[in-house]
Amino acid sequence: MIDLDHQSLVAFAKSWGLFYLIALSAGVLVYTFWPANKARFARAKKSILLDKDDKPWR
Amino acid sequence: MIAQLTTTERQIGLVLALIVTLLGAALGLAGRHDVLAYHGLLIAAFGAVVAIAILRQMDRPEPGEERLSEYYDDPIRVGIVLTMVWAIFGMFVGVWVSALLAWPELTFDAAWASFGRLRPAHTTGVIFGFGGNALITTSLHVVQRTSRARLPDQVSPWFVLLGYNLFCLLAVSGYFLGITQSKEYAEPEWYADIWLVIVWVAYFLLYIRTLARRKEPHIYVANWYYMAFILVVAMLHIVNNLALPVSLGSAKAYSVFAGVQDAMTQWWYGHNAVAFFLTAGFLGMMYYYLPKRAERPIYSYRLSIISFWGITFIYMWAGSHHLHYTALPQWVQTLGMTFSVVLLVPSWASAGNALLTLNGAWHKVRDDATLRFMMVAAVFYGLSTFEGSFLAIRAVNSLSHYTDWTVGHVHAGALGWVAMITFGALYTLAPAMWKRDRIYSATLVEVHFWCAVIGTLIYVFAMWNSGIVQGLMWRTYNDSGTLTYSFIESLVAMHPYYIARTVGGLFFFVGAAVGAYNIYMTIRHEPLPASARLGAARSFVPGE
């Protein structure tokens, strides 16, 4: 079994923790600005104001 | 309401209520030599009341299929009422407990009314009672409307709403009885915690099942925030409350964590309760009700996505700023401090997004106190997140920690942001739920708004003053290198601020009481005619 002492845990957190957060930020930005998503977001943005009849769809 | 349930649903409801009754009875019997007996009795009585209510309506005819072409709003209506009942209770205890600090004799020599018991009754009453019911209620409304889908069944929303309120009752009554595990914002003992896990899993499944029935391919961003709230609160609650009861017949349990690990787990929980209970959930509320009320789409949908992921992933690491200058390793403190400062970016992105949405609708903000509630909420959200990042800096924290500045900061967030956005949402929601054109009295909304703003400002300014004075007095040394002021001198210096704080809290409480009356009248009566509102508005200008 790997000996998980305080020092190795700290080393892991300080290195991989950083990469994971950078990867996550990049992922979020790519998703947000992905051109194919533009129409979908524009629709979602207006959708709540278009709901006039106040009834479920089925 | 019960007549709206199908026969099968009534039977399921009855079985669930009887199971709760039996579990309560068993708990009470096992704990008959302990204060646990009272809680066993409370649970059994709660279950029995629900069971009797269902039994009395058991023979009513089945509801027609036409119900499926409407949204299921009965639990939302009950939730609005429960939210306001908890608001009155929690804020009243808040005023009392703040008066207790200025006039200690207000404890009336009763153990149950001591500061240590009233204070969690206040925090639980407002955060979990008022805030939690507001979140559950609005989330059930928002998820149905944005998905254009009816809730999947008619039992689980009741299980969630009533089960959650049973938890709140157990929590608050427990404090008066002296039952607490002494973890801030997680005071209830093991049996209440286990019950909340069950209720919360049902809530999560209910939400997911409704989303699965949606028509829109994309899930509107408000739901992301509500989902983050539900999911992360479950995770936080389970980990922080890992504890072993002394026995199944004892209310007392001991945490599995000890020492600095316990402290870190508690503040990982505590700060993320602020993040996911008091922020993410209420941001979900803001992203739906503010654009809806302003009749303008959110300024930037993309910005709302970026700030969502920012808030979700950065908040998770900020908790250790509660443990500056403690036995916690220095690097963990620095980590918490750094993430707290970075957190300002997504926080201000959300606040800015809300305020920019109002561009082009400022005339509505001027005329409509409901929208103004939400505008002020966004401003206070921006202010208190700035203050939060600032207070998390180690050097600032050395002055502010353990002082009333922290209390002021919390209330800038809780009164200015959480309560204001909730009242804005409720004033939007209540007339729609009872099929009214508008709220009973727009003048009373105006009165409530100004009471709330004045109360919040008095409160926050009083605590800024007292907190900084306190912090400075505790660190002032004289020429011989000893402390200039004794603790009791700093306490005496606080007295005028404590009185001011009570006055501010009283304003806020009176506003909430006016709001409760207004919502009650909206349920009971047709709205007042518009002319009466205008005429009355003249004589109700605050400060006259």
XYZ file of C-alpha atoms in Angstrom:
602
model
C 0.000 0.000 0.000
C 1.195 3.520 -0.757
C 2.175 5.338 2.378
C -0.036 8.433 2.335
C 1.688 10.745 4.772
C 1.097 14.468 5.212
C 3.948 15.563 2.925
C 2.853 13.467 -0.067
C -0.743 14.596 0.362
C 0.400 18.223 0.379
C 2.547 17.654 -2.725
C -0.394 16.053 -4.519
C -2.771 18.858 -3.569
C -0.333 21.589 -4.558
C 0.452 20.129 -8.010
C -2.502 18.141 -9.310
C -4.982 20.406 -7.585
C -3.654 23.264 -9.670
C -3.829 21.333 -12.956
C -7.321 20.122 -12.247
C -8.580 23.648 -11.626
C -6.849 24.989 -14.767
C -8.327 22.153 -16.847
C -11.725 22.838 -15.363
C -11.554 26.562 -16.118
C -10.502 25.842 -19.692
C -13.299 23.325 -20.081
C -15.913 25.781 -18.844
C -14.673 28.536 -21.149
C -14.632 26.213 -24.171
C -18.176 25.060 -23.412
C -19.415 28.607 -22.893
C -17.944 30.008 -26.094
C -18.342 26.915 -28.329
C -20.037 28.366 -31.445
C -22.587 25.549 -31.736
C -23.901 26.384 -28.267
C -24.643 29.995 -29.140
C -28.148 29.444 -30.496
C -29.045 27.192 -27.583
C -27.975 29.788 -24.995
C -29.752 32.587 -26.846
C -32.929 30.516 -26.813
C -32.590 29.633 -23.133
C -32.034 33.282 -22.259
C -35.382 34.314 -23.783
C -37.311 31.144 -22.969
C -38.460 32.126 -19.472
C -40.097 35.297 -20.790
C -41.944 33.454 -23.575
C -43.792 31.181 -21.154
C -47.136 33.007 -21.247
C -49.799 30.287 -20.962
C -48.388 28.852 -17.713
C -49.141 25.238 -18.606
C -46.877 22.180 -18.946
C -46.145 21.002 -22.478
C -47.849 17.608 -22.156
C -55.332 19.625 -1.315
C -55.485 16.003 -0.188
C -58.487 15.502 -2.489
C -56.114 16.353 -5.358
C -54.154 13.147 -4.628
C -55.138 9.926 -6.353
C -56.269 7.041 -4.137
C -52.910 5.310 -4.576
C -51.093 8.509 -3.615
C -53.288 8.890 -0.529
C -52.454 5.318 0.440
C -48.721 5.882 -0.052
C -48.952 9.094 1.957
C -50.814 7.314 4.745
C -48.240 4.508 4.886
C -45.377 7.024 5.004
C -47.093 9.005 7.778
C -47.675 5.822 9.787
C -44.030 4.761 9.342
C -42.938 8.174 10.671
C -45.358 7.799 13.604
C -43.996 4.342 14.452
C -40.371 5.457 14.135
C -41.119 8.401 16.425
C -42.791 6.119 18.949
C -39.842 3.693 18.831
C -37.361 6.528 19.280
C -39.371 7.919 22.184
C -39.559 4.500 23.884
C -35.845 3.820 23.397
C -35.040 7.244 24.778
C -37.623 7.298 27.573
C -34.961 8.112 30.191
C -33.495 10.880 28.042
C -34.611 14.214 26.526
C -34.856 12.143 23.340
C -38.329 11.083 24.572
C -39.716 14.560 23.780
C -38.460 14.314 20.226
C -39.848 10.810 19.807
C -43.188 12.212 20.898
C -42.896 15.180 18.527
C -42.107 12.930 15.542
C -44.957 10.547 16.416
C -47.403 13.454 16.812
C -46.286 14.973 13.499
C -46.783 11.664 11.693
C -50.145 11.109 13.372
C -51.459 14.561 12.402
C -50.541 13.928 8.745
C -52.051 10.423 8.872
C -55.326 11.722 10.347
C -55.514 14.511 7.769
C -55.158 11.943 4.964
C -57.627 9.498 6.567
C -60.317 12.160 6.800
C -60.121 12.678 3.018
C -59.584 9.041 2.060
C -63.068 8.562 0.554
C -63.094 11.714 -1.551
C -63.538 11.159 -5.315
C -60.426 10.794 -7.477
C -59.139 13.925 -9.216
C -59.705 14.057 -12.980
C -57.054 13.599 -15.666
C -57.258 17.349 -16.418
C -54.941 17.973 -13.452
C -52.069 16.646 -15.598
C -52.395 19.586 -17.973
C -51.678 22.020 -15.114
C -48.569 22.528 -12.998
C -48.709 21.022 -9.506
C -48.701 24.117 -7.286
C -50.365 22.978 -4.025
C -47.039 22.351 -2.242
C -45.800 25.746 -3.459
C -48.761 27.528 -1.879
C -48.207 25.745 1.429
C -44.485 26.445 1.114
C -45.060 30.195 0.776
C -47.101 30.209 3.990
C -44.502 28.110 5.839
C -41.739 30.428 4.627
C -43.484 33.469 6.114
C -44.315 31.660 9.376
C -40.644 30.756 9.833
C -39.637 34.315 8.879
C -41.766 35.723 11.692
C -40.525 33.162 14.202
C -36.844 33.347 13.254
C -36.705 37.129 13.033
C -38.626 37.573 16.288
C -36.124 35.356 18.109
C -33.381 37.347 16.377
C -34.663 40.626 17.790
C -35.022 39.010 21.205
C -31.533 37.526 21.227
C -30.011 40.834 20.140
C -31.945 42.644 22.888
C -30.595 40.033 25.285
C -27.065 41.231 24.552
C -28.019 44.812 25.393
C -30.260 43.921 28.382
C -29.158 40.546 29.812
C -32.140 40.367 32.185
C -34.363 39.547 29.170
C -33.432 35.911 29.647
C -35.996 35.863 32.537
C -33.891 33.363 34.508
C -35.120 30.553 32.258
C -32.601 28.009 30.985
C -34.404 27.621 27.670
C -34.206 31.388 27.052
C -30.471 31.675 27.639
C -28.316 33.170 24.879
C -26.739 29.835 23.945
C -30.171 28.337 23.171
C -31.926 31.344 21.657
C -29.094 32.100 19.270
C -29.223 28.774 17.344
C -33.043 28.999 17.434
C -32.645 32.311 15.596
C -30.037 31.114 13.093
C -31.863 27.856 12.353
C -35.216 29.644 12.203
C -34.047 32.156 9.619
C -31.519 30.106 7.614
C -33.216 26.708 7.503
C -36.801 27.630 8.393
C -37.209 30.794 6.348
C -34.421 30.364 3.776
C -34.802 26.608 3.311
C -38.568 26.753 2.849
C -38.151 29.659 0.429
C -35.619 27.631 -1.583
C -37.710 24.462 -1.699
C -40.853 26.434 -2.589
C -39.325 28.553 -5.344
C -37.273 25.654 -6.720
C -40.446 23.607 -7.240
C -41.943 26.592 -9.074
C -38.883 27.393 -11.185
C -38.153 23.805 -12.196
C -41.720 23.280 -13.407
C -41.885 26.549 -15.367
C -38.433 26.383 -16.946
C -38.884 22.712 -17.860
C -42.512 23.253 -18.902
C -43.140 19.995 -17.034
C -45.422 19.085 -14.153
C -43.855 17.538 -11.053
C -43.658 13.772 -11.689
C -45.901 12.743 -8.781
C -47.956 14.304 -5.978
C -46.474 12.529 -2.954
C -42.763 13.294 -3.044
C -43.167 17.119 -3.035
C -45.185 16.774 0.187
C -42.686 14.349 1.641
C -39.910 16.860 0.943
C -41.762 19.931 2.233
C -43.309 18.376 5.347
C -40.262 16.228 6.077
C -38.015 19.266 5.884
C -40.247 21.204 8.259
C -40.217 18.283 10.687
C -36.420 18.556 10.638
C -36.616 22.297 11.376
C -39.047 21.659 14.249
C -36.753 18.994 15.720
C -33.795 21.360 15.410
C -35.402 24.385 17.064
C -37.280 22.501 19.790
C -34.053 20.613 20.507
C -32.157 23.809 21.304
C -34.765 24.864 23.841
C -34.461 21.399 25.427
C -30.680 21.673 25.428
C -30.052 19.174 22.593
C -27.142 20.259 20.391
C -23.972 18.811 18.905
C -22.426 22.306 19.119
C -21.448 22.569 15.455
C -22.406 25.942 14.063
C -25.305 25.748 11.562
C -25.250 21.953 12.095
C -26.522 21.811 15.677
C -29.210 19.098 15.359
C -28.287 15.660 16.683
C -27.856 12.351 14.834
C -31.496 11.236 14.410
C -32.551 14.622 12.959
C -29.492 14.528 10.675
C -30.355 11.058 9.363
C -33.936 12.194 8.744
C -32.693 15.208 6.762
C -30.541 12.939 4.567
C -33.636 10.889 3.654
C -35.671 14.024 2.918
C -32.838 15.538 0.918
C -32.348 12.460 -1.274
C -36.091 12.546 -2.025
C -35.718 16.240 -2.929
C -32.810 15.519 -5.266
C -34.709 12.706 -7.008
C -37.824 14.877 -7.329
C -35.805 17.630 -8.976
C -33.982 15.271 -11.362
C -37.215 13.510 -12.311
C -38.892 16.822 -13.134
C -35.923 17.916 -15.248
C -36.071 14.581 -17.077
C -39.622 15.420 -18.191
C -38.630 18.776 -19.698
C -39.335 19.863 -23.242
C -36.457 22.309 -23.672
C -33.195 20.598 -24.691
C -31.165 23.036 -22.598
C -31.651 23.309 -18.826
C -32.134 26.972 -17.863
C -29.293 28.254 -15.681
C -31.467 28.859 -12.588
C -31.877 25.090 -12.339
C -28.117 24.586 -12.352
C -27.870 26.734 -9.243
C -30.738 24.930 -7.520
C -29.162 21.578 -8.425
C -25.789 22.671 -7.055
C -27.573 23.756 -3.871
C -29.320 20.401 -3.455
C -26.352 18.222 -4.369
C -23.634 20.021 -2.421
C -25.768 20.547 0.699
C -26.336 16.774 0.762
C -22.606 16.146 0.543
C -21.733 18.747 3.196
C -24.455 17.632 5.560
C -23.494 13.951 5.408
C -19.745 14.449 5.888
C -19.912 17.062 8.648
C -22.507 15.128 10.640
C -20.704 11.769 10.662
C -21.151 10.897 14.317
C -21.685 7.945 16.622
C -24.633 8.123 19.033
C -23.959 7.111 22.634
C -26.819 4.629 22.206
C -30.016 4.418 20.185
C -31.804 5.697 23.283
C -29.666 8.803 23.682
C -29.901 12.159 21.939
C -26.147 12.621 22.288
C -23.688 11.631 19.572
C -19.984 12.215 19.169
C -18.372 13.367 15.948
C -16.000 10.913 14.275
C -13.586 13.804 13.739
C -11.355 15.259 16.414
C -9.198 18.325 16.929
C -8.120 20.353 13.932
C -9.665 17.852 11.494
C -13.011 18.455 13.183
C -12.524 22.217 12.919
C -11.588 22.014 9.241
C -14.520 19.716 8.424
C -16.875 22.024 10.305
C -15.734 25.136 8.430
C -15.570 23.356 5.108
C -19.216 22.634 5.877
C -19.961 26.037 7.395
C -18.552 28.138 4.616
C -20.050 25.971 1.900
C -23.398 26.205 3.659
C -23.004 29.942 3.019
C -21.949 29.163 -0.548
C -24.510 26.579 -1.585
C -27.410 27.188 0.772
C -27.301 30.976 1.100
C -25.725 31.793 -2.278
C -26.199 29.195 -5.032
C -29.839 28.497 -4.218
C -30.721 32.178 -3.964
C -28.812 32.931 -7.173
C -31.081 30.371 -8.815
C -33.985 32.391 -7.453
C -32.461 35.613 -8.795
C -31.781 34.223 -12.284
C -35.460 33.372 -12.674
C -37.502 35.963 -10.779
C -35.440 39.062 -11.560
C -35.604 38.746 -15.384
C -39.223 37.642 -15.075
C -40.235 40.650 -12.985
C -38.186 43.123 -15.044
C -39.546 41.463 -18.230
C -36.061 41.516 -19.660
C -33.814 38.514 -20.368
C -30.689 38.147 -18.246
C -27.953 40.506 -19.477
C -25.480 37.772 -20.392
C -26.389 34.110 -20.364
C -22.776 33.096 -20.977
C -21.589 35.127 -18.018
C -24.128 33.331 -15.847
C -22.597 29.985 -16.878
C -19.040 31.090 -16.213
C -19.954 32.507 -12.824
C -21.851 29.323 -12.001
C -18.793 27.122 -12.442
C -16.595 29.745 -10.799
C -18.752 29.861 -7.702
C -19.165 26.085 -7.579
C -15.507 25.195 -7.793
C -13.869 28.109 -5.997
C -16.150 28.236 -2.952
C -15.274 24.630 -2.168
C -11.761 25.650 -1.074
C -12.493 28.857 0.830
C -13.646 27.420 4.187
C -10.255 27.438 5.897
C -10.301 31.246 6.104
C -12.459 30.700 9.200
C -9.406 29.165 10.891
C -6.719 31.824 10.484
C -4.151 31.796 13.323
C -5.220 28.356 14.541
C -3.543 24.936 14.656
C -4.512 24.421 11.015
C -1.402 24.229 8.776
C -0.426 27.668 7.507
C -0.595 26.618 3.837
C -4.224 25.471 4.250
C -5.094 28.872 5.734
C -3.357 30.589 2.820
C -5.190 28.351 0.354
C -8.542 29.365 1.861
C -7.562 33.026 1.853
C -6.441 32.930 -1.805
C -9.560 31.188 -3.029
C -11.702 33.629 -1.041
C -10.090 36.551 -2.819
C -10.430 34.919 -6.271
C -14.076 34.251 -5.442
C -14.783 37.922 -5.869
C -14.598 37.447 -9.665
C -17.559 35.080 -10.154
C -19.482 36.799 -7.328
C -19.272 40.206 -8.947
C -19.984 38.634 -12.318
C -23.336 37.462 -10.917
C -24.111 40.753 -9.158
C -23.144 42.738 -12.263
C -25.148 40.446 -14.515
C -28.229 41.068 -12.357
C -27.790 44.851 -12.288
C -27.058 45.103 -16.018
C -30.260 43.149 -16.680
C -32.078 46.123 -15.176
C -30.604 48.523 -17.733
C -33.631 49.749 -19.640
C -35.946 48.793 -16.779
C -34.892 51.355 -14.174
C -38.266 53.060 -14.386
C -39.766 49.752 -13.242
C -37.298 49.610 -10.359
C -38.469 53.079 -9.356
C -42.170 52.214 -9.500
C -42.186 48.598 -8.388
C -40.981 47.847 -4.851
C -40.939 44.114 -5.635
C -38.341 44.586 -8.359
C -36.541 47.072 -6.116
C -36.217 44.330 -3.468
C -34.352 42.244 -6.024
C -32.224 45.170 -7.193
C -31.156 45.953 -3.607
C -30.473 42.243 -3.088
C -28.046 42.256 -6.042
C -26.308 45.354 -4.633
C -25.952 43.780 -1.185
C -24.765 40.552 -2.797
C -21.988 42.532 -4.474
C -21.155 44.410 -1.264
C -21.106 41.429 1.056
C -19.064 39.239 -1.309
C -16.519 42.050 -1.554
C -16.473 42.335 2.223
C -16.170 38.553 2.520
C -13.106 38.402 0.284
C -11.619 41.296 2.230
C -12.259 39.759 5.673
C -10.695 36.481 4.528
C -7.299 38.162 4.104
C -5.229 37.053 7.059
C -4.131 40.520 8.177
C -7.675 41.903 8.029
C -8.961 38.823 9.790
C -6.586 39.430 12.690
C -8.597 42.569 13.399
C -12.060 41.332 12.518
C -12.170 37.750 13.755
C -14.278 37.064 16.871
C -15.653 40.621 16.691
C -19.077 41.941 15.709
C -17.710 42.819 12.274
C -18.270 39.166 11.355
C -21.840 39.425 12.642
C -22.333 42.570 10.561
C -20.925 40.847 7.480
C -23.227 37.855 7.909
C -26.248 40.129 8.243
C -25.321 42.247 5.223
C -25.533 38.950 3.343
C -28.503 37.447 5.171
C -30.715 40.548 5.434
C -29.490 42.484 2.403
C -29.086 39.620 -0.042
C -30.892 36.440 1.047
C -33.997 37.960 2.628
C -34.379 40.766 0.044
C -34.200 38.413 -2.950
C -36.626 36.070 -1.176
C -39.174 38.809 -0.530
C -38.855 39.970 -4.146
C -39.437 36.405 -5.344
C -42.345 35.817 -2.952
C -44.123 39.039 -3.957
C -43.786 37.899 -7.574
C -44.868 34.359 -6.823
C -47.723 34.786 -4.328
C -50.224 36.649 -6.583
C -49.579 34.157 -9.409
C -50.121 31.172 -7.126
C -53.490 32.440 -5.865
C -54.574 33.659 -9.312
C -54.546 37.351 -8.423
C -53.592 40.154 -10.828
C -51.208 41.608 -8.289
C -50.309 41.656 -4.610
C -53.037 42.779 -2.158
C -51.415 46.139 -1.404
C -48.502 47.674 -3.316
C -48.259 50.316 -0.560
C -47.541 47.663 2.039
C -44.800 46.226 -0.202
C -43.367 49.736 -0.251
C -43.587 49.935 3.573
C -41.908 46.542 3.867
C -39.176 47.572 1.439
C -38.232 50.700 3.363
C -38.396 48.949 6.748
C -36.073 46.278 5.342
C -33.581 48.746 3.862
C -33.512 51.005 6.939
C -33.258 48.012 9.259
C -30.393 46.461 7.295
C -28.435 49.715 7.134
C -28.830 50.414 10.876
C -27.843 46.848 11.682
C -24.788 46.728 9.436
C -23.465 50.157 10.405
C -23.897 49.363 14.111
C -21.935 46.142 13.748
C -19.192 47.710 11.635
C -18.658 50.299 14.346
C -18.845 47.890 17.222
C -16.722 45.261 15.470
C -13.877 47.604 14.598
C -13.937 49.303 18.013
C -13.898 45.875 19.650
C -11.060 44.634 17.434
C -8.979 47.726 18.118
C -9.588 47.644 21.874
C -8.470 43.999 22.023
C -5.147 44.804 20.344
C -4.218 48.126 21.972
C -1.104 47.830 24.128
C 0.212 50.385 26.607
C 3.823 51.461 27.184
C 4.537 48.568 29.517
C 3.497 46.107 26.805
C 0.264 44.896 28.400
C -3.288 45.280 27.100
C -4.759 48.755 27.643
C -8.358 47.608 27.910
C -9.891 44.768 29.854
C -12.457 42.608 28.097
C -15.240 44.080 30.216
C -14.292 47.595 29.058
C -14.699 46.524 25.436
C -18.040 45.009 26.371
C -19.257 48.244 27.931
C -18.170 50.122 24.812
C -20.423 47.831 22.743
C -23.613 48.699 24.615
C -24.878 51.577 22.419
C -24.171 49.565 19.251
C -26.074 46.592 20.633
C -29.095 48.828 21.223
C -28.785 50.238 17.689
C -28.557 46.700 16.298
C -31.747 45.726 18.119
C -33.503 48.754 16.602
C -32.274 47.770 13.109
C -33.405 44.186 13.609
C -36.785 45.407 14.860
C -37.265 47.443 11.672
C -36.489 44.377 9.603
C -38.844 42.207 11.673
C -41.698 44.737 11.405
C -41.186 44.818 7.624
C -41.397 41.025 7.454
C -44.578 41.072 9.579
C -46.131 43.597 7.177
C -45.093 41.291 4.321
C -46.710 38.284 5.997
C -49.946 40.273 6.446
C -49.846 41.382 2.806
C -49.390 37.821 1.564
C -52.160 36.620 3.895
C -54.501 39.276 2.483
C -53.480 38.317 -1.076
C -54.610 34.769 -0.289
C -57.861 35.904 1.340
C -58.978 38.926 -0.711
C -59.013 40.554 -4.116
C -56.222 43.143 -4.553
C -56.964 46.708 -3.441
C -58.002 48.983 -6.339
C -55.168 50.941 -7.939
C -56.591 54.349 -6.904
C -56.645 53.366 -3.235
C -53.016 52.368 -3.545
C -52.013 55.750 -4.911
C -54.033 57.676 -2.320
C -52.641 55.590 0.501
C -49.095 55.908 -0.764
C -49.050 59.580 0.190
C -49.801 58.944 3.841
C -47.350 56.034 4.156
C -44.061 57.684 3.253
C -41.618 56.281 5.836
C -40.002 58.748 8.181
C -42.992 61.032 8.412
